Coordinates of C-alpha atoms in Angstrom, one line a residue:
Chain A
M163 CA 0.0 0.0 0.0
S164 CA 1.9 3.0 -1.2
S165 CA 0.5 5.4 -3.7
L166 CA 1.4 9.0 -4.4
T167 CA -1.6 11.1 -5.2
E168 CA -1.4 14.9 -5.7
S169 CA -4.2 17.3 -4.9
S170 CA -5.7 19.8 -7.2
L171 CA -6.7 22.2 -4.4
D172 CA -5.2 25.7 -4.4
P173 CA -3.7 26.9 -1.1
A174 CA -4.8 30.4 -2.0
Q175 CA -8.5 29.2 -1.8
A176 CA -8.1 27.6 1.7
I177 CA -10.3 29.1 4.4
C178 CA -7.8 28.4 7.2
D179 CA -4.0 28.3 7.2
F180 CA -2.3 27.3 10.5
T181 CA 1.3 26.6 11.4
I182 CA 1.8 24.3 14.3
L183 CA 5.1 24.6 15.9
A184 CA 6.9 21.4 17.1
G185 CA 5.8 20.7 20.7
D186 CA 2.4 22.5 20.4
P187 CA -1.1 21.0 20.4
W188 CA -3.8 22.1 17.9
I189 CA -7.5 21.3 18.1
H190 CA -10.1 22.3 15.6
V191 CA -13.6 21.2 14.4
L192 CA -13.7 20.1 10.7
K193 CA -17.1 20.3 9.1
R194 CA -18.5 17.5 7.0
G195 CA -17.3 17.9 3.5
Q196 CA -14.3 20.1 4.3
T197 CA -10.9 18.9 3.2
V198 CA -7.9 19.3 5.5
R199 CA -4.2 19.1 4.4
I200 CA -1.3 18.5 6.8
E201 CA 2.0 19.5 5.2
D202 CA 5.4 18.4 6.5
L203 CA 7.2 21.8 5.9
E204 CA 10.8 20.7 6.6
G205 CA 10.6 16.9 6.2
N206 CA 10.6 13.8 8.5
Q207 CA 8.4 15.4 11.1
A208 CA 5.6 13.4 12.8
A209 CA 2.2 14.9 13.2
D210 CA 0.5 12.8 15.9
T211 CA -3.2 13.0 15.2
L212 CA -6.5 11.9 16.8
F213 CA -10.0 12.4 15.4
F214 CA -13.4 12.4 17.2
N215 CA -17.0 12.4 16.0
A216 CA -17.8 16.0 17.0
A217 CA -21.4 15.1 17.8
D218 CA -20.3 12.3 20.2
P219 CA -16.6 12.2 21.0
V220 CA -16.9 8.8 22.6
D221 CA -17.0 7.6 19.0
R222 CA -13.4 8.3 18.1
Y223 CA -10.7 7.2 15.7
S224 CA -9.7 3.5 16.2
A225 CA -6.4 2.3 14.8
Q226 CA -7.3 -1.4 15.0
D227 CA -10.7 -0.9 13.3
T228 CA -9.1 1.1 10.6
I229 CA -6.3 -1.5 10.0
R230 CA -8.7 -4.4 10.0
E231 CA -11.3 -2.8 7.7
Q232 CA -8.7 -2.1 5.0
G233 CA -6.7 -5.3 5.7
A234 CA -3.5 -3.4 5.9
I235 CA -1.5 -1.4 8.5
Y236 CA -0.2 1.6 6.5
L237 CA -2.5 4.6 5.8
T238 CA -2.5 6.3 2.4
T239 CA -4.8 7.6 -0.3
G240 CA -8.1 5.7 -0.1
T241 CA -7.8 4.8 3.5
K242 CA -11.0 5.3 5.4
L243 CA -10.4 6.4 9.0
I244 CA -12.8 4.3 11.1
S245 CA -14.3 5.0 14.5
T246 CA -14.8 2.6 17.4
R247 CA -18.5 2.4 16.4
G248 CA -17.6 1.6 12.8
H249 CA -18.2 5.0 11.2
V250 CA -16.1 6.6 8.6
L251 CA -14.7 9.8 10.1
L252 CA -12.6 10.9 7.2
T253 CA -11.2 9.5 3.9
I254 CA -7.6 10.2 2.8
T255 CA -7.9 11.8 -0.6
A256 CA -4.4 12.8 -1.5
D257 CA -0.9 11.8 -0.2
T258 CA 2.5 12.8 -1.6
C259 CA 4.3 10.9 1.2
G260 CA 2.9 7.4 0.5
R261 CA 2.8 5.8 3.9
H262 CA 1.7 6.8 7.3
D263 CA 1.8 4.9 10.6
T264 CA -0.9 4.1 13.1
L265 CA 0.8 1.5 15.2
G266 CA 3.6 3.5 16.8
G267 CA 1.4 5.6 19.1
A268 CA 2.3 8.9 20.6
C269 CA 5.4 9.5 22.6
A270 CA 5.0 10.1 26.3
C271 CA 7.2 11.1 29.2
E272 CA 6.6 7.7 30.7
S273 CA 7.3 5.7 27.6
N274 CA 10.4 7.7 27.0
M275 CA 11.6 6.5 30.5
V276 CA 11.2 2.9 29.3
R277 CA 12.5 3.3 25.8
Y278 CA 15.5 5.6 26.4
A279 CA 16.3 6.3 30.1
I280 CA 14.4 6.9 33.3
E281 CA 16.1 10.3 33.4
K282 CA 14.1 11.3 30.3
R283 CA 10.9 11.7 32.3
S284 CA 10.9 15.5 32.2
M285 CA 11.3 15.9 28.4
H286 CA 8.3 17.2 26.4
A287 CA 6.1 14.6 24.8
C288 CA 3.1 14.2 22.5
R289 CA 0.7 12.9 25.2
D290 CA 1.3 16.0 27.3
S291 CA 0.4 18.0 24.3
F292 CA -2.7 15.9 23.7
L293 CA -3.8 16.4 27.3
L294 CA -3.4 20.2 26.9
G295 CA -5.2 20.3 23.5
A296 CA -8.0 18.0 24.5
R297 CA -8.9 20.2 27.5
Q298 CA -9.9 23.0 25.1
M299 CA -12.9 20.9 24.0
G300 CA -13.7 19.3 27.4
L301 CA -11.9 16.1 26.6
G302 CA -9.4 14.3 28.9
K303 CA -7.2 11.3 29.4
R304 CA -9.9 8.6 28.9
D305 CA -10.7 10.2 25.5
L306 CA -7.1 9.8 24.3
A307 CA -6.9 6.5 22.3
H308 CA -4.3 5.5 19.8
N309 CA -3.3 8.0 17.1
I310 CA -2.1 8.3 13.6
N311 CA 1.5 9.4 13.0
F312 CA 1.3 11.2 9.7
F313 CA 4.7 11.2 7.9
M314 CA 6.1 8.5 10.1
N315 CA 7.4 5.1 8.8
V316 CA 7.1 2.2 11.2
P317 CA 7.6 -1.0 9.1
V318 CA 6.4 -4.4 10.4
T319 CA 8.3 -7.4 9.0
P320 CA 6.6 -10.8 8.1
E321 CA 8.4 -12.3 11.1
G322 CA 6.6 -9.8 13.5
G323 CA 9.4 -7.3 14.0
L324 CA 8.6 -3.6 14.3
T325 CA 11.2 -1.0 13.4
F326 CA 11.4 2.7 13.2
A327 CA 12.8 3.4 9.8
D328 CA 14.0 6.6 8.3
G329 CA 11.1 8.8 7.3
V330 CA 9.7 8.5 3.8
S331 CA 8.7 12.1 4.0
A332 CA 10.5 15.2 2.7
P333 CA 10.0 19.0 2.8
G334 CA 6.6 19.9 1.3
R335 CA 5.1 16.5 1.3
Y336 CA 1.4 16.4 2.4
V337 CA -1.6 14.3 3.2
E338 CA -5.2 15.4 2.6
M339 CA -8.4 14.1 4.1
R340 CA -12.1 14.8 3.5
A341 CA -14.3 14.9 6.6
E342 CA -17.2 12.5 6.2
M343 CA -18.9 13.9 9.3
D344 CA -18.2 16.8 11.6
V345 CA -15.0 15.8 13.4
I346 CA -12.7 17.2 16.0
A347 CA -9.1 17.0 14.9
L348 CA -6.4 17.0 17.6
I349 CA -2.8 17.2 16.5
S350 CA 0.4 17.1 18.6
N351 CA 3.3 18.2 16.5
C352 CA 5.8 15.8 17.9
P353 CA 8.6 17.3 20.1
Q354 CA 10.6 14.0 20.3
L355 CA 14.4 14.7 20.7
N356 CA 15.4 11.0 21.4
N357 CA 14.5 9.4 18.1
P358 CA 16.6 9.5 14.9
C359 CA 13.4 9.3 12.8
N360 CA 13.1 13.1 12.7
G361 CA 16.9 13.7 12.7
Y362 CA 16.6 14.8 16.3
N363 CA 15.1 18.0 14.9
P364 CA 11.4 18.6 15.4
T365 CA 10.0 21.1 12.9
P366 CA 6.7 22.9 12.1
V367 CA 3.8 21.5 10.2
R368 CA 1.2 23.5 8.3
V369 CA -2.6 22.8 8.3
L370 CA -4.8 24.1 5.4
I371 CA -8.6 23.7 5.3
W372 CA -10.9 24.0 2.3
A373 CA -14.6 24.4 2.5
Chain B
M3 CA 7.0 -24.6 33.6
P4 CA 4.4 -26.6 31.7
A5 CA 3.0 -28.2 34.9
I6 CA 1.9 -26.1 37.8
D7 CA 2.6 -27.3 41.3
P8 CA -1.0 -28.2 42.5
S9 CA -0.3 -26.6 45.9
L10 CA 0.1 -23.2 44.2
I11 CA -3.2 -23.3 42.3
R12 CA -5.8 -20.9 43.7
F13 CA -8.7 -21.7 41.4
R14 CA -9.6 -22.9 37.9
E15 CA -12.5 -21.8 35.6
T16 CA -13.5 -22.6 32.1
V17 CA -14.9 -19.7 29.9
P18 CA -17.3 -21.2 27.3
P19 CA -17.2 -20.1 23.7
G20 CA -18.2 -16.4 23.0
A21 CA -18.5 -15.5 26.7
N22 CA -17.1 -12.8 29.1
W23 CA -14.8 -13.1 32.1
S24 CA -13.1 -10.6 34.3
H25 CA -10.9 -10.7 37.4
V26 CA -8.6 -8.5 39.3
L27 CA -5.3 -10.5 38.9
K28 CA -3.3 -9.8 42.1
R29 CA 0.4 -9.1 42.0
G30 CA 2.0 -12.3 43.1
T31 CA -0.3 -14.5 41.0
T32 CA -0.3 -15.7 37.4
L33 CA -3.2 -16.4 35.1
R34 CA -2.6 -19.3 32.7
L35 CA -4.8 -19.3 29.6
T36 CA -5.0 -22.8 28.1
D37 CA -6.6 -23.6 24.7
P38 CA -8.1 -27.1 25.2
E39 CA -9.3 -27.7 21.7
G40 CA -6.9 -25.6 19.5
G41 CA -7.9 -22.6 17.5
A42 CA -9.1 -20.5 20.5
N43 CA -9.1 -16.7 20.5
V44 CA -9.1 -14.7 23.7
A45 CA -9.7 -11.0 23.2
A46 CA -8.3 -9.2 26.2
L47 CA -8.0 -5.7 27.7
L48 CA -6.1 -4.8 30.9
Y49 CA -6.2 -1.9 33.4
N50 CA -4.4 -0.9 36.6
F51 CA -7.1 -1.8 39.1
E52 CA -6.0 1.1 41.4
L53 CA -6.1 3.7 38.6
L54 CA -8.5 2.6 35.9
A55 CA -7.5 5.5 33.6
E56 CA -4.1 3.8 33.4
R57 CA -4.6 1.1 30.8
L58 CA -2.9 -1.3 28.4
N59 CA -1.1 0.7 25.8
L60 CA -0.2 -1.6 22.9
P61 CA 1.7 1.0 20.8
D62 CA 4.0 1.7 23.8
T63 CA 4.2 -2.1 24.4
L64 CA 5.1 -2.9 20.8
K65 CA 7.6 -0.1 20.1
C66 CA 9.6 -0.5 23.3
Q67 CA 10.1 -4.2 22.5
H68 CA 10.3 -3.7 18.8
T69 CA 7.7 -6.3 18.1
A70 CA 4.4 -6.6 16.3
R71 CA 3.6 -9.9 18.0
L72 CA 3.5 -11.0 21.6
A73 CA 5.2 -14.2 23.0
K74 CA 7.4 -15.4 25.8
G75 CA 9.6 -12.7 27.3
H76 CA 7.3 -9.8 26.4
C77 CA 5.6 -7.5 28.9
L78 CA 2.3 -5.7 28.5
Y79 CA 2.8 -2.0 29.4
T80 CA 0.4 0.7 30.5
D81 CA 0.5 4.2 29.2
M82 CA 2.4 5.1 32.4
G83 CA 5.5 3.0 31.5
R84 CA 4.6 0.3 34.0
I85 CA 4.1 -3.4 33.4
L86 CA 0.6 -4.9 33.9
V87 CA 1.6 -8.5 33.2
S88 CA 4.6 -10.2 31.7
I89 CA 4.7 -13.5 29.7
P90 CA 7.2 -15.8 31.4
E91 CA 5.8 -18.9 29.6
D92 CA 4.1 -19.4 26.3
T93 CA 3.8 -22.6 24.2
C94 CA 1.9 -20.9 21.4
G95 CA 4.5 -18.4 20.1
W96 CA 2.4 -15.7 18.6
H97 CA -0.4 -13.6 20.0
D98 CA -2.0 -10.9 17.9
P99 CA -1.9 -7.3 19.0
L100 CA -2.9 -5.7 15.6
A101 CA -6.3 -6.8 14.3
G102 CA -8.7 -5.7 17.0
W103 CA -12.1 -7.3 17.9
S104 CA -15.2 -8.6 16.3
T105 CA -18.2 -6.4 16.1
A106 CA -21.9 -7.0 15.7
R107 CA -21.7 -6.0 12.0
I108 CA -18.8 -8.4 11.3
V109 CA -20.5 -11.4 13.0
K110 CA -23.8 -10.7 11.3
E111 CA -22.3 -10.3 7.9
K112 CA -20.2 -13.5 8.2
Y113 CA -22.6 -15.8 10.1
G114 CA -26.0 -14.1 10.3
A115 CA -27.7 -12.9 13.4
K116 CA -28.7 -15.5 16.0
T117 CA -30.6 -14.0 18.9
Y118 CA -30.6 -15.2 22.5
Q119 CA -34.4 -15.7 22.1
S120 CA -33.9 -18.2 19.3
A121 CA -30.6 -19.8 20.3
R122 CA -30.2 -19.4 24.0
N123 CA -26.5 -20.0 24.9
E124 CA -25.7 -20.7 21.2
W125 CA -26.5 -17.0 20.3
H126 CA -24.0 -15.1 18.2
R127 CA -21.9 -12.7 20.3
N128 CA -19.2 -10.3 19.4
A129 CA -16.1 -9.0 21.3
H130 CA -17.0 -5.3 21.1
D131 CA -20.4 -5.7 22.8
N132 CA -18.9 -8.1 25.3
F133 CA -16.1 -5.7 26.2
V134 CA -18.6 -2.8 26.7
T135 CA -20.8 -5.1 28.9
E136 CA -18.0 -6.3 31.1
L137 CA -16.4 -2.8 31.4
G138 CA -19.8 -1.6 32.6
K139 CA -19.6 -3.8 35.6
Y140 CA -16.6 -1.7 36.8
G141 CA -18.3 1.6 36.1
M142 CA -16.4 1.9 32.8
D143 CA -17.6 2.5 29.3
E144 CA -16.7 2.9 25.6
R145 CA -14.3 5.7 26.6
D146 CA -12.2 3.0 28.3
L147 CA -11.8 0.9 25.2
T148 CA -8.3 0.7 23.8
M149 CA -6.3 -1.6 21.5
N150 CA -6.7 -5.3 22.6
V151 CA -4.6 -8.4 22.4
N152 CA -6.0 -11.5 20.7
F153 CA -4.3 -14.4 22.6
F154 CA -3.7 -17.6 20.6
S155 CA -4.3 -15.8 17.2
K156 CA -1.7 -15.0 14.6
V157 CA -1.9 -12.2 12.1
T158 CA 1.2 -11.4 10.0
V159 CA 1.9 -8.4 7.9
D160 CA 3.6 -8.6 4.5
D161 CA 6.0 -6.1 3.0
A162 CA 3.1 -4.1 1.5
G163 CA 1.5 -3.9 4.9
R164 CA -1.3 -6.4 4.2
L165 CA -2.7 -8.6 7.0
S166 CA -2.9 -12.4 6.9
F167 CA -4.7 -14.5 9.5
H168 CA -3.1 -17.9 10.1
P169 CA -5.6 -20.6 11.1
G170 CA -4.2 -23.4 13.3
N171 CA -1.7 -21.1 15.2
S172 CA -2.8 -22.6 18.5
R173 CA -2.7 -26.3 19.0
P174 CA -4.8 -28.2 21.6
G175 CA -3.2 -27.7 25.0
A176 CA -1.3 -24.6 24.1
F177 CA -1.0 -22.1 27.0
V178 CA 0.3 -18.7 27.8
D179 CA 1.0 -17.3 31.3
L180 CA 0.2 -13.8 32.3
R181 CA 2.1 -12.9 35.5
A182 CA 0.7 -9.9 37.3
E183 CA 3.3 -7.2 38.0
M184 CA 0.6 -5.0 39.5
N185 CA -3.0 -5.6 40.5
A186 CA -4.4 -5.8 37.0
L187 CA -8.1 -5.8 36.0
V188 CA -8.3 -8.4 33.2
I189 CA -11.3 -8.1 30.9
L190 CA -11.5 -10.9 28.4
N191 CA -13.9 -12.8 26.1
T192 CA -13.8 -15.9 23.9
C193 CA -15.4 -14.4 20.8
I194 CA -14.0 -15.3 17.4
H195 CA -11.1 -13.4 15.9
P196 CA -12.5 -10.8 13.5
L197 CA -10.3 -12.1 10.6
D198 CA -11.0 -15.8 11.3
P199 CA -12.0 -17.2 7.8
S200 CA -14.1 -20.1 9.4
P201 CA -17.3 -20.3 7.4
T202 CA -19.2 -21.4 10.5
Y203 CA -19.6 -19.5 13.8
A204 CA -17.5 -21.6 16.0
P205 CA -15.8 -19.8 18.9
K206 CA -13.8 -22.0 21.3
P207 CA -13.6 -22.3 25.1
V208 CA -10.6 -21.4 27.1
E209 CA -9.4 -22.8 30.5
L210 CA -8.1 -20.5 33.2
T211 CA -5.8 -21.3 36.0
I212 CA -4.9 -18.7 38.7
Y213 CA -1.9 -19.7 40.7
T214 CA 0.6 -18.2 43.2
S215 CA 3.9 -17.1 41.6
P216 CA 7.1 -15.7 43.1
P217 CA 8.1 -12.1 42.4
P218 CA 10.5 -11.7 39.4
G219 CA 14.1 -11.7 40.7
P220 CA 17.2 -10.2 39.1
D221 CA 17.6 -13.2 36.8
D222 CA 14.0 -13.2 35.6
F223 CA 13.6 -14.0 31.9
C224 CA 11.1 -11.2 31.1
R225 CA 13.1 -8.6 33.1
N226 CA 16.2 -9.4 31.0
F227 CA 14.5 -10.0 27.7
R228 CA 15.3 -6.4 26.7
M229 CA 17.0 -3.4 28.3
E230 CA 13.7 -1.6 28.0
N231 CA 12.0 -4.3 30.2
Q232 CA 14.7 -3.9 32.9
R233 CA 13.6 -0.2 33.1
G234 CA 10.0 -1.2 32.9
F235 CA 10.3 -3.5 35.9
T236 CA 12.2 -0.8 37.8
I237 CA 9.5 1.8 37.1
T238 CA 6.8 -0.8 38.1
E239 CA 8.6 -1.7 41.3
R240 CA 9.0 2.0 42.3
Y241 CA 5.2 2.4 42.0
F242 CA 4.9 0.0 45.0
L243 CA 7.5 1.9 47.1

């Protein structure tokens, strides 16, 4: 599953244009029918992303349902992002990166302690950003399930190994999705400084929305 | 340790096909899941019983052990970097953390609906509804759902990312031990795996044995399986200080 599909949408026509700095959360309601683009401005950045049915946030993005329904683990053009109740939240409509991860989860202070060193506890992490961002819409820890890592490459081998490979993204690569219902989008632009997958250099991403 | 010293066994139960079970697995005990017939599937979720918002986190579990399958030596981590249970023994070799659970729609499309009214205990059940039911008994709900493990089931991923279910992964008598490293709320059911190609609705039973087990020492296999697990055990042990 790897397909490069460019978009015909004109950034000049977008109704919103946000830049999310590395280490910041961003939360926004996308209306049904709107298209959202996430652009990796400088390359090999990870945009950790959660979606919720805006009418009932208990019904939220589910990595396992999405994987099982498409029969494959990588996300790209054509992937339907499925909720825990089996609804299609969004559909990926364009992708110039080719492969996005939904198994690697979001970095956390506590998982950094396990993965790198107990002394890493105080370093900034995506799940801290998720908690801060979620609060703005009245959501909390129990609402934070497993996310998509746009632009991240986490290959699984036939023998069941899981690796963090060099990113397949590059400056200016983007992914676009059409909202199939009103959805809340919550992004943590990953601040990770311990993982070579971003060259130890977290960078901004851009979010464009078309009506 | 295929045979358990009978003096250590606290109790045994059998979960019939398609049914729910839950238990607060105490630190110092181990839950052995045994597949008596072969081809069982046990869909499971785990929580820190003292802090139910702390739950099994499979992405953290998989990436810190660089694995997309679960087997002997692996630990199941919470989102707080602590170990819920470890797997000191396993004769199956592959447990699926990827493909999720069956839903009412999946079961109905594959096997048709069979109501309790018409079929009594042979009714068609699904793991999603079973999880929500069992979580409800602890005051929890859909917000507490998270990625689950399917014990005894094997799903591989090819180079293009496509999933394949492998029937016959678990042979009659296969077992896996889940040793509690904290007081862990275990929620499980014996519903079919969502990718099981069986043309007939035929979930299998599972036998449960809860037995007393010693705390993991410095030479413990799971502790030394990876550097990450050494830190995971340290973080978990500090939680009890």
